mmCIF file of C-alpha atoms in Angstrom:
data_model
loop_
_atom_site.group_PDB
_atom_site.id
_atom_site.type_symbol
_atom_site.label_atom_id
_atom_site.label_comp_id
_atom_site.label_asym_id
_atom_site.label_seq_id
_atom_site.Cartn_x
_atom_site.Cartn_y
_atom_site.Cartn_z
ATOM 1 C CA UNK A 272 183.506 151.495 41.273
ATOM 2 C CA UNK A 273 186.332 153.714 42.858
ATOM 3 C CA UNK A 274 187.843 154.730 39.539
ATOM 4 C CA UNK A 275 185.138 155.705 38.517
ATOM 5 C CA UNK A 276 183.943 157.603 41.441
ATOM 6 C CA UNK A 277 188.063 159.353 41.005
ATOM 7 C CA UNK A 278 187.562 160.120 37.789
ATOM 8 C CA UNK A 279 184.478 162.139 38.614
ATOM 9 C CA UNK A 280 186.014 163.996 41.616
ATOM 10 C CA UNK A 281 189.241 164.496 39.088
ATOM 11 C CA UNK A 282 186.911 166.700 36.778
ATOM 12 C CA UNK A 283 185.429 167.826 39.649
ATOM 13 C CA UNK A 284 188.718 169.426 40.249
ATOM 14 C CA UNK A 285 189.755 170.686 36.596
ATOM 15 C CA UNK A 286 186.503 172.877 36.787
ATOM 16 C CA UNK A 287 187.509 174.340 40.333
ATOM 17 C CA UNK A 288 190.927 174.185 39.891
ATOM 18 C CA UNK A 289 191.831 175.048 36.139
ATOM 19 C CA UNK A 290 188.653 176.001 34.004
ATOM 20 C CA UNK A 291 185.280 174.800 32.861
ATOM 21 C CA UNK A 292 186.612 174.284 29.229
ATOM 22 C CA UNK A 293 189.440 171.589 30.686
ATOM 23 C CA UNK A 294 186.720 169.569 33.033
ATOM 24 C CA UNK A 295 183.969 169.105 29.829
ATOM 25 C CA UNK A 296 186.901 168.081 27.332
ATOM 26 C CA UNK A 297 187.979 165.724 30.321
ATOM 27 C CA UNK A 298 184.600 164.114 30.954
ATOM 28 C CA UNK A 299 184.013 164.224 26.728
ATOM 29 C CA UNK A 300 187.306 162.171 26.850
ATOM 30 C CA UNK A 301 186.408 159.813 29.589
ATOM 31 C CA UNK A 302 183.103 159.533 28.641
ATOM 32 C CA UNK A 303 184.380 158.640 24.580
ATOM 33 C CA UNK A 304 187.430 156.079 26.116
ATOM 34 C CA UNK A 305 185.175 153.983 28.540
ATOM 35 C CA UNK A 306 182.556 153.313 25.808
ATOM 36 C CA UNK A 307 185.300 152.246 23.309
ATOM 37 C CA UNK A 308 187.050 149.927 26.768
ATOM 38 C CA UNK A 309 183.836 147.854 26.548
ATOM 39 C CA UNK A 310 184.664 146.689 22.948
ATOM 40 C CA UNK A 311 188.457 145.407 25.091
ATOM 41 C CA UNK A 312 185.751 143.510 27.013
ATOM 42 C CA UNK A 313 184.143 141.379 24.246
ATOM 43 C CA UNK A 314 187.770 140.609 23.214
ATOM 44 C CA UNK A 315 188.811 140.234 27.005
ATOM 45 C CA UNK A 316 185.962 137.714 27.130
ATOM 46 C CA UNK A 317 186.140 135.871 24.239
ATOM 47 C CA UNK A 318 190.336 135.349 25.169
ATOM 48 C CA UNK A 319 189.515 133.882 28.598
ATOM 49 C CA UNK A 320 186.945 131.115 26.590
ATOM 50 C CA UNK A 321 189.325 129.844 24.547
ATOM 51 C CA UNK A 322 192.242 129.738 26.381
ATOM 52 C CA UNK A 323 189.907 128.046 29.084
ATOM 53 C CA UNK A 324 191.451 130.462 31.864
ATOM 54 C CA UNK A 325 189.564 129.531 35.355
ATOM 55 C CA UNK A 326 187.821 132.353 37.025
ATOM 56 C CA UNK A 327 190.459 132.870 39.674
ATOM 57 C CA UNK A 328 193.027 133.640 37.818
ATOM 58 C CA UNK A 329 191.036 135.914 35.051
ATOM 59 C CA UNK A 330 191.647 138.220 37.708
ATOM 60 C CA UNK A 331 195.827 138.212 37.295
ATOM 61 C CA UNK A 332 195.728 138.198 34.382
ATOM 62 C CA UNK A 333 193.298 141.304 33.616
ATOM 63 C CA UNK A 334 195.486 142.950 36.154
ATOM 64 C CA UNK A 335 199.146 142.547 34.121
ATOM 65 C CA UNK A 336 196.665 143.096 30.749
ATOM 66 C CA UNK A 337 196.340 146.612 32.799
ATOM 67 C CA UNK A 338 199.768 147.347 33.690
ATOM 68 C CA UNK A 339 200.804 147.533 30.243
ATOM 69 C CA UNK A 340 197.798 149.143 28.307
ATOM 70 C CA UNK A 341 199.067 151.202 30.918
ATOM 71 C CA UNK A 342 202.094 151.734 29.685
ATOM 72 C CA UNK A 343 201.385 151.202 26.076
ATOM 73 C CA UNK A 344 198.596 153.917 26.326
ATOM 74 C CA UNK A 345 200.989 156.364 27.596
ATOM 75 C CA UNK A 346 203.528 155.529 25.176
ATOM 76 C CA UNK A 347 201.091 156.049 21.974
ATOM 77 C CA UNK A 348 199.593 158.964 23.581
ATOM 78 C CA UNK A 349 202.985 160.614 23.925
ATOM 79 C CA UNK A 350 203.972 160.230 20.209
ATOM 80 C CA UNK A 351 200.926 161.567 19.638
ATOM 81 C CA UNK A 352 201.048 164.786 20.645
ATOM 82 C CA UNK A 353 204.679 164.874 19.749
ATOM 83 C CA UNK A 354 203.029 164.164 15.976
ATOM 84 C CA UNK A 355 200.302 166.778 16.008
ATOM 85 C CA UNK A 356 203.295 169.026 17.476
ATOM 86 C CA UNK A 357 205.103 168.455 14.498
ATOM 87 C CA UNK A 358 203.103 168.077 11.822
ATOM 88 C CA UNK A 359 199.784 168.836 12.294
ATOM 89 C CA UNK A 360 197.946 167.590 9.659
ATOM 90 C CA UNK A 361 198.197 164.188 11.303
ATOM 91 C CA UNK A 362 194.657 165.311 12.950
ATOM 92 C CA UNK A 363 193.906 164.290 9.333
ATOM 93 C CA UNK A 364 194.827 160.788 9.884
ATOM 94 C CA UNK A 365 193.534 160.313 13.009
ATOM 95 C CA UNK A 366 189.821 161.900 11.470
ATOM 96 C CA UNK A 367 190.408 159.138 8.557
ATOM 97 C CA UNK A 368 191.460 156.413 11.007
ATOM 98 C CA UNK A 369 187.917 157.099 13.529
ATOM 99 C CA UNK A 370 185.741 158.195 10.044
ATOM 100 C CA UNK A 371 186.593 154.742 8.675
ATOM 101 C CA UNK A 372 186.074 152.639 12.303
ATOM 102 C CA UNK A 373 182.960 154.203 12.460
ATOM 103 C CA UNK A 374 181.603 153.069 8.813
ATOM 104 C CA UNK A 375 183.338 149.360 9.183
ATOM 105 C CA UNK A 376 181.210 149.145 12.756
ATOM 106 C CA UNK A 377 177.624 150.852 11.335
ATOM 107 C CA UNK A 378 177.984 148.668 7.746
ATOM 108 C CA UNK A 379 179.866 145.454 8.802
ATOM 109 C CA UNK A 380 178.538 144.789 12.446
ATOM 110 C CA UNK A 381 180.157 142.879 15.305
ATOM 111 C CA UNK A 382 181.827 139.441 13.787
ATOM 112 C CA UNK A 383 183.493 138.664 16.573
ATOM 113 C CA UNK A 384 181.618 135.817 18.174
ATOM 114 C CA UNK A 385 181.651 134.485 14.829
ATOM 115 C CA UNK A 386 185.015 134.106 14.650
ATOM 116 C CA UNK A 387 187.195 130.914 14.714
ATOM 117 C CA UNK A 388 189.552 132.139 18.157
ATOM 118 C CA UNK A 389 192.604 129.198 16.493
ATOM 119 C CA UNK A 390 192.571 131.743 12.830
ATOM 120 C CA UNK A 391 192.542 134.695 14.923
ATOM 121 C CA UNK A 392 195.829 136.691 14.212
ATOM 122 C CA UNK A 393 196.742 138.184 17.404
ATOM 123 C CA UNK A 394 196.401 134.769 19.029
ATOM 124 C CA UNK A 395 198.692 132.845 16.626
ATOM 125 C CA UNK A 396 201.235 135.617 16.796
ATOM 126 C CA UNK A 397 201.017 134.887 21.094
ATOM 127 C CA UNK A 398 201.543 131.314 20.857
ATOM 128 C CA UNK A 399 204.558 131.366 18.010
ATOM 129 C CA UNK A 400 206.012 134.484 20.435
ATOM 130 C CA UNK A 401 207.010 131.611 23.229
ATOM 131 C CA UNK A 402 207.286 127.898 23.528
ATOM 132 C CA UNK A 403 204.149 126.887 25.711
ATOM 133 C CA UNK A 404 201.711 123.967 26.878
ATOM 134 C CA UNK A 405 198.403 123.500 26.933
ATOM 135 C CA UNK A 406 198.389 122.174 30.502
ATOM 136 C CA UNK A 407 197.595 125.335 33.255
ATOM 137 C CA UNK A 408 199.888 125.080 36.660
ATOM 138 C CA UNK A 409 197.678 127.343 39.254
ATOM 139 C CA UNK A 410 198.131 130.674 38.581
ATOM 140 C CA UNK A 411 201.351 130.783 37.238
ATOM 141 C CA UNK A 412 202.323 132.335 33.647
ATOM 142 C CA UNK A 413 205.622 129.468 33.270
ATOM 143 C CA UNK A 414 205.823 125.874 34.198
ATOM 144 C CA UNK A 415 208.347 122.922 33.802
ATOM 145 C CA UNK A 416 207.872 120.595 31.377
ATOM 146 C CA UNK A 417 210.415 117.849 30.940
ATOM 147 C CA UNK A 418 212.856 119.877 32.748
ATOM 148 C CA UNK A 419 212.046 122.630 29.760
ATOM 149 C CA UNK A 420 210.486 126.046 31.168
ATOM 150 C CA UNK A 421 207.351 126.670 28.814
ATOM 151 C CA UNK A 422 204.711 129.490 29.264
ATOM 152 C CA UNK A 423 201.363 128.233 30.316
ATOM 153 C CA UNK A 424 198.367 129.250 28.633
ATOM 154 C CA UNK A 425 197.558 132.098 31.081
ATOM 155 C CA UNK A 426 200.981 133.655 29.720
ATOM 156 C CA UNK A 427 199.417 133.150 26.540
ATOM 157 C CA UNK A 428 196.486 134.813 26.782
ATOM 158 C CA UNK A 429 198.175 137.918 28.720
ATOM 159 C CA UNK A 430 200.408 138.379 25.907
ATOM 160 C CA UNK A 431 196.959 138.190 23.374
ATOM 161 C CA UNK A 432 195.000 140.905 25.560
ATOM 162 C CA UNK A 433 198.218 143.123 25.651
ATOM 163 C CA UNK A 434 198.110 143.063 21.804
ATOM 164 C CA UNK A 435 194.458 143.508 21.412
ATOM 165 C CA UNK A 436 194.897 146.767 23.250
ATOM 166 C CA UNK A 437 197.281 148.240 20.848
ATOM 167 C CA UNK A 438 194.919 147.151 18.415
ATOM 168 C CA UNK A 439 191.944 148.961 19.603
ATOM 169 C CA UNK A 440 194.523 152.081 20.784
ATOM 170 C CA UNK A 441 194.419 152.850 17.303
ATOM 171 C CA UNK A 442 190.828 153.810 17.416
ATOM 172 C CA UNK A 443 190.959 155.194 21.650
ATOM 173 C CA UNK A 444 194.256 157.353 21.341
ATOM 174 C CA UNK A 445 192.732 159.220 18.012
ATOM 175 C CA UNK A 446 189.424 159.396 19.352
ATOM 176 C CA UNK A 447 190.618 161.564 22.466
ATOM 177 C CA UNK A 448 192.846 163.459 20.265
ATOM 178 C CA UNK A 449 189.790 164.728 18.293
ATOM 179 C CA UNK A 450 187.985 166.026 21.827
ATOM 180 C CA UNK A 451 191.059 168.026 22.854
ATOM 181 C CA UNK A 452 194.898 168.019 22.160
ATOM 182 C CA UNK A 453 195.714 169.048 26.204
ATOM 183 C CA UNK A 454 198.225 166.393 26.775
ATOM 184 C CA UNK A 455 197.094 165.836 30.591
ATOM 185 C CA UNK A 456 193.452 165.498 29.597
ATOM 186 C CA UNK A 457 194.196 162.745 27.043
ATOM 187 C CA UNK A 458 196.450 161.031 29.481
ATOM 188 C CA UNK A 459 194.205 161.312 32.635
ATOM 189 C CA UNK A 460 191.140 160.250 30.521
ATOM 190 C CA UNK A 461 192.684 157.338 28.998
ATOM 191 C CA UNK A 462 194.025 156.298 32.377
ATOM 192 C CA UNK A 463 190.841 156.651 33.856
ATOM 193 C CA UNK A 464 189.254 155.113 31.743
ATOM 194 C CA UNK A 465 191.414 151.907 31.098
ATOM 195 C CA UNK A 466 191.348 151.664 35.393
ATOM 196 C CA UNK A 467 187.447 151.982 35.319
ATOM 197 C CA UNK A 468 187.377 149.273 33.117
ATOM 198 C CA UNK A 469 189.048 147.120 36.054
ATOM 199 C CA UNK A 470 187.011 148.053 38.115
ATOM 200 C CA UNK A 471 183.857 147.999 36.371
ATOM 201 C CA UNK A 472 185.010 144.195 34.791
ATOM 202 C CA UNK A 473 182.625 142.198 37.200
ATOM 203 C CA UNK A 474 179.559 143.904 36.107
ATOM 204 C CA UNK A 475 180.084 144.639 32.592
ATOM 205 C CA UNK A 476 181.178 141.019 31.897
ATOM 206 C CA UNK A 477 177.577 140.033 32.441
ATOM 207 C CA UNK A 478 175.724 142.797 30.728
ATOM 208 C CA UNK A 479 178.223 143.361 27.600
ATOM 209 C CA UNK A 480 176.429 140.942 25.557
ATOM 210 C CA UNK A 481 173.254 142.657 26.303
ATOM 211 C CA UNK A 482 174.321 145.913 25.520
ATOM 212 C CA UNK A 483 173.232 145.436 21.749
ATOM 213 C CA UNK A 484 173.193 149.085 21.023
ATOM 214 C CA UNK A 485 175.976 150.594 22.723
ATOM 215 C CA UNK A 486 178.616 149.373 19.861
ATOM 216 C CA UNK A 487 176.273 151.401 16.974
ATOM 217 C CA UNK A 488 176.598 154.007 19.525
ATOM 218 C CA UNK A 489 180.053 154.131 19.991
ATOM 219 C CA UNK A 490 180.455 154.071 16.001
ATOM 220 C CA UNK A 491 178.181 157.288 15.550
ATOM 221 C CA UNK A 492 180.523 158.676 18.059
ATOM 222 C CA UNK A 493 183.505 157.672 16.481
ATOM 223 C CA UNK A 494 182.399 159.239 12.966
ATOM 224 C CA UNK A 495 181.074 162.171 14.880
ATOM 225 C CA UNK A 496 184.320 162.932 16.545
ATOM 226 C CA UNK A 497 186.469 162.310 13.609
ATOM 227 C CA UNK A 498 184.046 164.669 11.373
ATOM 228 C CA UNK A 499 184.442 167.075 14.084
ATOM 229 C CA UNK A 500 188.534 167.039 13.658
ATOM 230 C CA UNK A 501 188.379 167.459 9.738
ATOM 231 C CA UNK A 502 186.208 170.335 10.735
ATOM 232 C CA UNK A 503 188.527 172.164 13.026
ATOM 233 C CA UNK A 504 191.308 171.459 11.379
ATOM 234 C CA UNK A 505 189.686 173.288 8.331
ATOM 235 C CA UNK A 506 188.821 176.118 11.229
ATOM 236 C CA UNK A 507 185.282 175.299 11.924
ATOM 237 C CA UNK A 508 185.168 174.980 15.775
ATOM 238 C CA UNK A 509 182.923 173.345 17.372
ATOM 239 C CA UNK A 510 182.118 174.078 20.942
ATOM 240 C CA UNK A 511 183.455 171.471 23.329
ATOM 241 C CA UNK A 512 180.181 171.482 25.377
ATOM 242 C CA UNK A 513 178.697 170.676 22.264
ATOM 243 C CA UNK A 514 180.747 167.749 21.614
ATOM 244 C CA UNK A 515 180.021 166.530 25.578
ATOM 245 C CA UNK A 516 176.851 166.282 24.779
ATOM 246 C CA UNK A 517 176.365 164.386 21.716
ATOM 247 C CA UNK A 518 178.896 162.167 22.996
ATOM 248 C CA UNK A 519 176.354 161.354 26.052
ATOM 249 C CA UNK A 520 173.295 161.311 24.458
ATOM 250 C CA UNK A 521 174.412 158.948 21.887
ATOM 251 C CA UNK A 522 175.953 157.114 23.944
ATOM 252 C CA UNK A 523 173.383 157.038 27.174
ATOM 253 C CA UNK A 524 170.470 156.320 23.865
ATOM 254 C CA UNK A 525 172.653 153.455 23.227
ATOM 255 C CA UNK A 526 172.411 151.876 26.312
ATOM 256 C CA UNK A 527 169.142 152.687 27.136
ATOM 257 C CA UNK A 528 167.557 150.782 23.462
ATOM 258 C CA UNK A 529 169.516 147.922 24.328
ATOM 259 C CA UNK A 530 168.127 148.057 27.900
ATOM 260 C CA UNK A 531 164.442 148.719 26.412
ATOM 261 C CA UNK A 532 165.224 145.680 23.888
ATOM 262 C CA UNK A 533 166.356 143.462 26.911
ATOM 263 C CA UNK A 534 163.087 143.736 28.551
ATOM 264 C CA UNK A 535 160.652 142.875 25.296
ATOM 265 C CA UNK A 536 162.959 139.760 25.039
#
């Protein structure tokens, strides 16, 4: 729970330290990237059962997975406001990119646990990336095998989380864009936010799948946040105390049906 508790005492600090404005587009931000982070988790989840990782060493593993959302986060985010620099009607993209997340999510629904893990994309790309073996050795990512040096199949599911996360940075790194465009509040509440999730991985493993409303949730948000960049872009501002608060009530009613549904179960 410490990053979480830091990233509370962080806006604490934007509103003594900068302005009011900063601190509710940060905890609009954080609030909008730790609700999408619990969509990693499914994936995260559903990675460590088929690659049969033990639970000790889900723990390394989440913590490399980290490291370079990390530094893939930082990366995307910095091109990003290079882009919107540059060429501003990007925001346009990035309203397009969260407008159509949110529909696929609301119309579509959660296939995931549906799907067949051995015709999943990212995790046929991970094992054709590196020779590897099925057989684990601790909690090491390489082993020897006939004197050959093959990745085990905690490498291999490292490499598959590390790829999911640029996959769902394409929602995340838009969907902070469209709160505000200060590059240190998109950075800090990304950060934040991907730490929290490290933190928080324990407890949210064993409510996720009982969180049935929280994913409509986040979609709403999505499609609210992207409407709310074709808006501004177009010069209809909307006020970002406003936006903190949608974001939270949608997103607190989200958890709180799925709580309410958990009980008449």
């Amino acid at each position: 729970m410490i990053w979480v508790a830091l990233a509370g005492i962080f806006g604490f600090g934007l509103l003594n330290f900068v302005d009011s404005a900063t601190a509710e587009e940060f905890y609009a931000g954080y609030l909008v990237e730790q609700s999408l982070s619990v969509d990693n988790l499914f994936v995260f989840l559903l990675l460590f059962d088929f690659f049969k990782v033990p639970l000790q060493c889900q723990d390394k593993v989440l913590s490399w997975g980290i490291y370079g959302a990390v530094v893939m986060r930082a990366t995307m985010i910095t091109l990003g406001a290079i882009a919107i620099e540059t060429f501003r009607p990007i925001l346009l993209v990035f309203a397009g990119i969260l407008v159509y997340s949110s529909f696929k999510i609301l119309v579509e629904g959660d296939d995931d646990e549906e799907e067949d893990m051995n015709e999943n994309a990212i995790v046929k790309f991970s094992r054709r990336l590196i020779d590897s073996t099925d057989e684990f050795d601790e909690s090491n990512f390489f082993t020897i095998v006939g004197g050959i040096r093959k990745a085990t199949p905690l490498f291999l599911c490292m490499i598959a989380i590390e790829i999911s996360d640029v996959v769902f940075a394409v929602d995340s790194v838009p969907a902070v864009f469209g709160v505000t465009e200060n590059p240190l509040v998109v950075f800090t509440s990304n950060m934040f936010a991907i730490m929290g999730l490290r933190s928080l991985y324990t407890i949210l493993s064993k409510a996720a799948t009982d969180l049935v409303y929280l994913e409509p949730a986040v979609a709403v948000v999505l499609g609210f946040i992207g409407s709310k960049m074709i808006g501004e872009y177009f010069g209809y501002e909307i006020p970002t105390q406003l936006s903190l608060t949608v974001v939270a009530t949608l997103l607190s009613g989200g958890i709180g049906l799925s709580i309410l549904e958990r009980r008449r179960t």
